[in-house]
């Protein structure tokens, strides 16, 4: 290190390594990850550790369940379904269960299920909803929203 505390990259082999890392081969469908592969899952589970004032996934699940009628709590805790590409991170289900269990009363069973193809699961669900005959009646048009704002959404979705 030099006097300013910055790394000294004056060695030719170090400069060459840095230059190699900067080059991007657009013909490849892959890229190198550094610590991002650890940061992204941590953002899901503990965003506060990264300076974000948000709840982690386990806490969000508990808040969602607690917002429902207490008679539904056992069914909801036994019916947690994970979907989306982020659920493919190694040990995702184990980590969620480990963080969720201390937040859930002991008399509830926690069951977490994953989808066979979590990347397309959300799209399939949206596709089914959009092809439903009742879909149009569930939507708020731009004109309705501009006229009444979020009050229109509350009225439509939370009657």
mmCIF file of C-alpha atoms in Angstrom:
data_model
loop_
_atom_site.group_PDB
_atom_site.id
_atom_site.type_symbol
_atom_site.label_atom_id
_atom_site.label_comp_id
_atom_site.label_asym_id
_atom_site.label_seq_id
_atom_site.Cartn_x
_atom_site.Cartn_y
_atom_site.Cartn_z
ATOM 1 C CA UNK A 1 0.000 0.000 0.000
ATOM 2 C CA UNK A 2 1.135 3.537 -0.595
ATOM 3 C CA UNK A 3 0.851 6.364 1.927
ATOM 4 C CA UNK A 4 -2.779 7.152 1.012
ATOM 5 C CA UNK A 5 -3.966 3.676 1.963
ATOM 6 C CA UNK A 6 -4.831 2.711 -1.619
ATOM 7 C CA UNK A 7 -3.551 -0.542 -3.090
ATOM 8 C CA UNK A 8 -0.485 -0.252 -5.251
ATOM 9 C CA UNK A 9 -1.169 -1.972 -8.588
ATOM 10 C CA UNK A 10 2.055 -0.976 -10.319
ATOM 11 C CA UNK A 11 3.228 -4.557 -10.834
ATOM 12 C CA UNK A 12 2.686 -5.562 -14.495
ATOM 13 C CA UNK A 13 1.125 -8.928 -13.622
ATOM 14 C CA UNK A 14 -1.368 -7.252 -11.247
ATOM 15 C CA UNK A 15 -2.294 -4.663 -13.883
ATOM 16 C CA UNK A 16 -2.781 -7.441 -16.441
ATOM 17 C CA UNK A 17 -5.104 -9.335 -14.075
ATOM 18 C CA UNK A 18 -7.171 -6.193 -13.529
ATOM 19 C CA UNK A 19 -7.385 -5.564 -17.270
ATOM 20 C CA UNK A 20 -8.467 -9.172 -17.891
ATOM 21 C CA UNK A 21 -11.285 -8.798 -15.367
ATOM 22 C CA UNK A 22 -12.493 -5.632 -17.090
ATOM 23 C CA UNK A 23 -12.787 -7.297 -20.501
ATOM 24 C CA UNK A 24 -16.228 -8.644 -21.293
ATOM 25 C CA UNK A 25 -16.817 -11.354 -23.865
ATOM 26 C CA UNK A 26 -20.306 -10.652 -25.193
ATOM 27 C CA UNK A 27 -20.428 -14.039 -26.936
ATOM 28 C CA UNK A 28 -20.645 -15.834 -23.579
ATOM 29 C CA UNK A 29 -23.859 -16.189 -21.597
ATOM 30 C CA UNK A 30 -22.019 -16.172 -18.300
ATOM 31 C CA UNK A 31 -20.188 -13.774 -16.055
ATOM 32 C CA UNK A 32 -18.072 -13.915 -12.943
ATOM 33 C CA UNK A 33 -19.573 -13.086 -9.584
ATOM 34 C CA UNK A 34 -17.523 -11.856 -6.698
ATOM 35 C CA UNK A 35 -19.191 -11.272 -3.329
ATOM 36 C CA UNK A 36 -22.538 -10.525 -5.054
ATOM 37 C CA UNK A 37 -23.420 -14.202 -4.819
ATOM 38 C CA UNK A 38 -23.397 -13.850 -1.031
ATOM 39 C CA UNK A 39 -24.872 -10.362 -0.787
ATOM 40 C CA UNK A 40 -28.071 -11.091 -2.738
ATOM 41 C CA UNK A 41 -29.298 -13.918 -0.483
ATOM 42 C CA UNK A 42 -28.340 -11.872 2.579
ATOM 43 C CA UNK A 43 -30.502 -9.016 1.297
ATOM 44 C CA UNK A 44 -33.452 -11.402 1.236
ATOM 45 C CA UNK A 45 -32.927 -12.719 4.751
ATOM 46 C CA UNK A 46 -31.318 -9.811 6.617
ATOM 47 C CA UNK A 47 -31.575 -6.521 4.708
ATOM 48 C CA UNK A 48 -30.831 -4.602 7.913
ATOM 49 C CA UNK A 49 -27.288 -6.049 7.908
ATOM 50 C CA UNK A 50 -26.765 -4.180 4.639
ATOM 51 C CA UNK A 51 -28.141 -0.899 5.958
ATOM 52 C CA UNK A 52 -31.685 -1.330 4.651
ATOM 53 C CA UNK A 53 -34.554 -0.556 7.007
ATOM 54 C CA UNK A 54 -36.676 -3.490 5.828
ATOM 55 C CA UNK A 55 -37.888 -6.790 7.237
ATOM 56 C CA UNK A 56 -36.290 -10.015 6.073
ATOM 57 C CA UNK A 57 -38.234 -12.819 4.401
ATOM 58 C CA UNK A 58 -38.977 -14.757 7.605
ATOM 59 C CA UNK A 59 -40.325 -11.661 9.332
ATOM 60 C CA UNK A 60 -42.431 -10.782 6.270
ATOM 61 C CA UNK A 61 -43.986 -14.255 6.323
ATOM 62 C CA UNK A 62 -44.851 -13.927 10.019
ATOM 63 C CA UNK A 63 -46.332 -10.455 9.467
ATOM 64 C CA UNK A 64 -48.425 -11.758 6.560
ATOM 65 C CA UNK A 65 -49.752 -14.695 8.559
ATOM 66 C CA UNK A 66 -50.456 -12.492 11.588
ATOM 67 C CA UNK A 67 -52.490 -10.128 9.414
ATOM 68 C CA UNK A 68 -54.937 -12.984 8.748
ATOM 69 C CA UNK A 69 -57.590 -14.441 11.031
ATOM 70 C CA UNK A 70 -55.966 -16.528 13.819
ATOM 71 C CA UNK A 71 -57.874 -19.644 12.745
ATOM 72 C CA UNK A 72 -55.931 -19.537 9.464
ATOM 73 C CA UNK A 73 -52.484 -19.361 11.075
ATOM 74 C CA UNK A 74 -51.862 -23.134 11.326
ATOM 75 C CA UNK A 75 -52.932 -23.698 7.722
ATOM 76 C CA UNK A 76 -50.825 -20.815 6.438
ATOM 77 C CA UNK A 77 -47.674 -21.892 8.282
ATOM 78 C CA UNK A 78 -48.096 -25.391 6.837
ATOM 79 C CA UNK A 79 -48.611 -24.007 3.320
ATOM 80 C CA UNK A 80 -45.577 -21.828 2.598
ATOM 81 C CA UNK A 81 -44.766 -22.133 -1.102
ATOM 82 C CA UNK A 82 -41.528 -20.703 -2.466
ATOM 83 C CA UNK A 83 -41.256 -19.620 -6.063
ATOM 84 C CA UNK A 84 -38.989 -17.446 -8.166
ATOM 85 C CA UNK A 85 -35.371 -17.731 -9.212
ATOM 86 C CA UNK A 86 -34.018 -16.513 -5.876
ATOM 87 C CA UNK A 87 -35.297 -19.669 -4.212
ATOM 88 C CA UNK A 88 -32.652 -21.606 -6.153
ATOM 89 C CA UNK A 89 -29.833 -20.212 -4.007
ATOM 90 C CA UNK A 90 -28.086 -23.084 -2.207
ATOM 91 C CA UNK A 91 -29.619 -23.868 1.185
ATOM 92 C CA UNK A 92 -32.409 -21.296 0.687
ATOM 93 C CA UNK A 93 -35.176 -23.482 2.168
ATOM 94 C CA UNK A 94 -33.021 -24.597 5.107
ATOM 95 C CA UNK A 95 -32.052 -21.015 5.874
ATOM 96 C CA UNK A 96 -35.652 -19.818 5.706
ATOM 97 C CA UNK A 97 -36.814 -22.596 8.009
ATOM 98 C CA UNK A 98 -33.977 -21.849 10.450
ATOM 99 C CA UNK A 99 -34.904 -18.146 10.578
ATOM 100 C CA UNK A 100 -38.662 -18.705 10.566
ATOM 101 C CA UNK A 101 -38.907 -21.342 13.291
ATOM 102 C CA UNK A 102 -37.938 -19.036 16.229
ATOM 103 C CA UNK A 103 -40.530 -16.476 15.075
ATOM 104 C CA UNK A 104 -43.420 -18.951 14.855
ATOM 105 C CA UNK A 105 -45.133 -20.264 18.003
ATOM 106 C CA UNK A 106 -44.027 -23.823 18.820
ATOM 107 C CA UNK A 107 -47.550 -25.218 18.542
ATOM 108 C CA UNK A 108 -47.594 -24.466 14.777
ATOM 109 C CA UNK A 109 -45.938 -26.758 12.268
ATOM 110 C CA UNK A 110 -43.905 -24.973 9.585
ATOM 111 C CA UNK A 111 -43.899 -26.613 6.161
ATOM 112 C CA UNK A 112 -42.061 -25.020 3.257
ATOM 113 C CA UNK A 113 -42.655 -26.325 -0.258
ATOM 114 C CA UNK A 114 -40.714 -25.457 -3.390
ATOM 115 C CA UNK A 115 -41.848 -25.645 -6.964
ATOM 116 C CA UNK A 116 -40.345 -27.969 -9.511
ATOM 117 C CA UNK A 117 -39.613 -25.013 -11.811
ATOM 118 C CA UNK A 118 -39.586 -21.909 -9.594
ATOM 119 C CA UNK A 119 -38.425 -19.577 -12.349
ATOM 120 C CA UNK A 120 -41.541 -20.103 -14.469
ATOM 121 C CA UNK A 121 -43.965 -20.609 -11.562
ATOM 122 C CA UNK A 122 -44.771 -16.928 -11.156
ATOM 123 C CA UNK A 123 -45.301 -16.505 -14.895
ATOM 124 C CA UNK A 124 -47.627 -19.513 -14.996
ATOM 125 C CA UNK A 125 -49.681 -18.128 -12.105
ATOM 126 C CA UNK A 126 -49.953 -14.743 -13.790
ATOM 127 C CA UNK A 127 -50.895 -16.427 -17.046
ATOM 128 C CA UNK A 128 -53.682 -18.392 -15.343
ATOM 129 C CA UNK A 129 -54.977 -15.248 -13.658
ATOM 130 C CA UNK A 130 -54.885 -13.217 -16.876
ATOM 131 C CA UNK A 131 -56.773 -15.923 -18.779
ATOM 132 C CA UNK A 132 -59.486 -16.094 -16.118
ATOM 133 C CA UNK A 133 -62.924 -14.876 -17.288
ATOM 134 C CA UNK A 134 -63.096 -12.634 -14.192
ATOM 135 C CA UNK A 135 -59.720 -10.995 -14.781
ATOM 136 C CA UNK A 136 -61.075 -7.798 -16.357
ATOM 137 C CA UNK A 137 -63.350 -7.183 -13.370
ATOM 138 C CA UNK A 138 -60.339 -7.468 -11.043
ATOM 139 C CA UNK A 139 -58.378 -4.754 -12.808
ATOM 140 C CA UNK A 140 -58.280 -1.032 -12.093
ATOM 141 C CA UNK A 141 -58.007 0.987 -15.281
ATOM 142 C CA UNK A 142 -55.692 3.948 -15.648
ATOM 143 C CA UNK A 143 -58.718 6.256 -15.859
ATOM 144 C CA UNK A 144 -60.184 4.825 -12.627
ATOM 145 C CA UNK A 145 -56.883 5.247 -10.841
ATOM 146 C CA UNK A 146 -56.402 8.800 -12.097
ATOM 147 C CA UNK A 147 -59.916 9.683 -10.929
ATOM 148 C CA UNK A 148 -59.831 8.145 -7.426
ATOM 149 C CA UNK A 149 -56.186 7.173 -6.824
ATOM 150 C CA UNK A 150 -55.331 4.431 -4.362
ATOM 151 C CA UNK A 151 -58.821 4.675 -2.837
ATOM 152 C CA UNK A 152 -60.100 2.949 -5.979
ATOM 153 C CA UNK A 153 -57.665 0.061 -5.447
ATOM 154 C CA UNK A 154 -58.678 -0.285 -1.800
ATOM 155 C CA UNK A 155 -62.335 -0.343 -2.764
ATOM 156 C CA UNK A 156 -61.770 -2.891 -5.545
ATOM 157 C CA UNK A 157 -59.390 -5.241 -3.749
ATOM 158 C CA UNK A 158 -60.414 -4.964 -0.103
ATOM 159 C CA UNK A 159 -64.206 -4.723 -0.262
#
